[in-house]
CSV table of C-alpha atoms in Angstrom, one decimal:
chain,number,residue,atom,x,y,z
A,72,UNK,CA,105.1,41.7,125.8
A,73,UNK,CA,108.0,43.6,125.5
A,74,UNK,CA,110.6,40.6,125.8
A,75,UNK,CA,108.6,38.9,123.0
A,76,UNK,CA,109.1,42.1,120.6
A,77,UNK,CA,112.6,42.5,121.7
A,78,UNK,CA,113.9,38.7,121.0
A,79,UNK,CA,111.5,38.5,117.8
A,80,UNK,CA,113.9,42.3,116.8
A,81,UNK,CA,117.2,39.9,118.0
A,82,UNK,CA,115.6,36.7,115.5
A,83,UNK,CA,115.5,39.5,113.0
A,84,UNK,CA,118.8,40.5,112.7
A,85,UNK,CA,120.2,37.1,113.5
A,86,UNK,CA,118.4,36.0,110.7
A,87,UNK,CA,119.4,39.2,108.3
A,88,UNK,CA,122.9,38.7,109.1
A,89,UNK,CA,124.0,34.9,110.2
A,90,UNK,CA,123.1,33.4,106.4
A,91,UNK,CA,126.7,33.3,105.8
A,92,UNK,CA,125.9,36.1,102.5
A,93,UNK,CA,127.8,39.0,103.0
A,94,UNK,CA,129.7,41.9,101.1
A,95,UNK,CA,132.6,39.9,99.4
A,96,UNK,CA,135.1,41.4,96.7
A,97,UNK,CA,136.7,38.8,94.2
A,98,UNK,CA,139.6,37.5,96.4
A,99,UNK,CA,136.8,36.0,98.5
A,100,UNK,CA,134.7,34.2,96.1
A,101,UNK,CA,137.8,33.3,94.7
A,102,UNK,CA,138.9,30.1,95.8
A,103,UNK,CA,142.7,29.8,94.8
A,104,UNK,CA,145.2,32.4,93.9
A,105,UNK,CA,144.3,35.4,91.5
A,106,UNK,CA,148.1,35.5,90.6
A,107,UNK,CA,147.8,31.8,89.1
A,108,UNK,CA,144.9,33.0,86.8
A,109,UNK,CA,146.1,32.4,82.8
A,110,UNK,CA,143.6,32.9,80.9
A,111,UNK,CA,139.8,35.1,80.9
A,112,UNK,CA,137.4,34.9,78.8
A,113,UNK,CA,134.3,37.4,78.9
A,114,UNK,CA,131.2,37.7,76.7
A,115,UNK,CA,129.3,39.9,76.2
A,116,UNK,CA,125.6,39.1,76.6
A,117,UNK,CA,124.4,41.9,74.4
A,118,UNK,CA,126.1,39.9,71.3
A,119,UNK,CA,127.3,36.9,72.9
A,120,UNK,CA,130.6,37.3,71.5
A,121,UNK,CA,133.4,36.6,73.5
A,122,UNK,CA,137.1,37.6,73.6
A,123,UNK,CA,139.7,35.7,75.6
A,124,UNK,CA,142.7,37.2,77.1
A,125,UNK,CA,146.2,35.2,77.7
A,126,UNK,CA,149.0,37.6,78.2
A,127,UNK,CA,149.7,37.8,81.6
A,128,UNK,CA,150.2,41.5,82.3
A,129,UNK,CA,146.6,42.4,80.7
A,130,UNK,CA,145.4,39.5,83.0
A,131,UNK,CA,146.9,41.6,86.5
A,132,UNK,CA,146.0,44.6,85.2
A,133,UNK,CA,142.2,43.2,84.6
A,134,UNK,CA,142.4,41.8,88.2
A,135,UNK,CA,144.0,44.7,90.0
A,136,UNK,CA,141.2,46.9,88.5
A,137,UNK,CA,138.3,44.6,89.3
A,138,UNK,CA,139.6,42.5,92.9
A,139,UNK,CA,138.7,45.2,95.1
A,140,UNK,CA,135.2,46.0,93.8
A,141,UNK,CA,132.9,45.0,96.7
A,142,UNK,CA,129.8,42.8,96.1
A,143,UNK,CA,126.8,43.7,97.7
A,144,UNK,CA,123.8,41.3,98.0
A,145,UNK,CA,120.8,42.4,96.8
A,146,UNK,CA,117.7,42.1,99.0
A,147,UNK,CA,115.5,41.0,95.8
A,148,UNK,CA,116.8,36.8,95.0
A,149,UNK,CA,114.5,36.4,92.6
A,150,UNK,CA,115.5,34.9,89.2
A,151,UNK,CA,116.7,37.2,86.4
A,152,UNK,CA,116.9,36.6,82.6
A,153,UNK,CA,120.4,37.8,80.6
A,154,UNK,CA,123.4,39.7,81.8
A,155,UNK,CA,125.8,42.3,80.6
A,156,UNK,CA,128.9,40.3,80.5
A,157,UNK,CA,129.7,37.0,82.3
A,158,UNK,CA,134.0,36.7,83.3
A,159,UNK,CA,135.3,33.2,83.6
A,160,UNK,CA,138.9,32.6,84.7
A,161,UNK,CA,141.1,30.1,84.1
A,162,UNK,CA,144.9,28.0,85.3
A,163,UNK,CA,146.3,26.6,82.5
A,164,UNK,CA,142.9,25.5,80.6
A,165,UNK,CA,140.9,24.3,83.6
A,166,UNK,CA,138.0,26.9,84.4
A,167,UNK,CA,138.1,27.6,88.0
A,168,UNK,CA,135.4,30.0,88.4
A,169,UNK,CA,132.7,32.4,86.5
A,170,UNK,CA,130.7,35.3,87.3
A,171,UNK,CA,128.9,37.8,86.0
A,172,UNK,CA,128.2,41.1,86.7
A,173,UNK,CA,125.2,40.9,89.5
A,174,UNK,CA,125.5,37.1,90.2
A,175,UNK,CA,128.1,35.1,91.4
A,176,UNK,CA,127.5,31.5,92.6
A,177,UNK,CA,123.7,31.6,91.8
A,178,UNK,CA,123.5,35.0,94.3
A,179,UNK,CA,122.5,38.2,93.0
A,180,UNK,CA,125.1,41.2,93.9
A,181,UNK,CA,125.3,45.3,93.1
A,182,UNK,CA,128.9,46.4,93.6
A,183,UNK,CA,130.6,49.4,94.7
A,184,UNK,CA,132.3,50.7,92.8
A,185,UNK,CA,130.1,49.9,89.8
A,186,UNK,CA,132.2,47.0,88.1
A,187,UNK,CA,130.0,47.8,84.6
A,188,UNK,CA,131.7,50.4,83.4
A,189,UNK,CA,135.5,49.0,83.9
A,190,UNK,CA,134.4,45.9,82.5
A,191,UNK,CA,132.6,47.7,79.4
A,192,UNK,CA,135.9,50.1,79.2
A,193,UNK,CA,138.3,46.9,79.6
A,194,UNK,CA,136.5,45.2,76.6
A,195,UNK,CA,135.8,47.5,74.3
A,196,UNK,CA,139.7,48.3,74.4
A,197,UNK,CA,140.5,45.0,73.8
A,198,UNK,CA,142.3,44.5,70.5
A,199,UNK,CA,141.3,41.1,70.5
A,200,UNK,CA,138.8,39.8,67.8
A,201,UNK,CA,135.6,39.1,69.0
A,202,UNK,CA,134.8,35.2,68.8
C-alpha cells in the first residue's frame, strides 16, 4: 500500500511539473530577438484605444523595464473575459508576437514583479495620441 501512495505522490508531481508550462519572462516566449523589435502597439482594454510606439530608444527602454518580469502560471485555466492592456510587437510591420498582461499564448500568467503598474505608468506617459 505504501508503494502505491508513494508512485501515485511521484505521478503527481510528474504531472504538476513535466507539462512543459513553467515560469518564463519575455525573452522566452519571445521567439526572435527583442533588439530587432520596431514598433509596439498597446491598448488599453478599459477604452480600447491604442498608442503605438516607433522610436527605438522608447522601444529598449519599454523592453529593458518589462523582459525580466517573470510569468507565473496560474493554477486556475479557466477562460476570462477582458484585459488591462494587450502589447503586440513588431519587425518592420510584421507582428511577431502579442500578449497581454495575464495571458500569453492562450495561458493564463501572474507576474512578479507586477508588470501592471509599469505598463499603466509607461502608457499614461506616453505623449503619443491615443488612436
Amino acid at each position: 500500500m505504501k508503494n502505491h501512495i508513494l508512485v501515485f505522490s511521484f505521478f503527481l508531481i510528474f504531472l504538476k511539473t513535466g507539462c512543459g508550462l513553467e515560469t518564463k519572462t519575455l525573452p522566452q516566449f519571445y521567439e526572435k530577438d527583442l533588439a530587432d523589435v520596431s514598433k509596439i502597439v498597446i491598448v488599453d482594454g478599459n477604452t480600447g484605444y491604442k498608442k503605438t510606439i516607433t522610436d527605438n530608444i522608447i522601444i529598449e527602454d519599454f523592453l529593458g523595464d518589462i523582459k525580466d518580469i517573470k510569468f507565473i502560471l496560474d493554477e486556475n485555466q479557466k477562460a476570462r473575459d477582458g484585459f488591462i492592456y494587450s502589447i503586440t510587437l513588431f519587425q518592420d510591420d510584421e507582428e511577431t508576437f502579442q500578449f497581454g498582461l495575464t495571458q500569453v499564448n492562450d495561458y493564463y500568467y501572474h507576474t512578479e514583479p507586477d508588470i501592471y503598474p509599469i505598463v499603466d505608468e509607461f502608457y499614461t506617459d506616453l505623449n503619443n495620441k491615443e488612436e
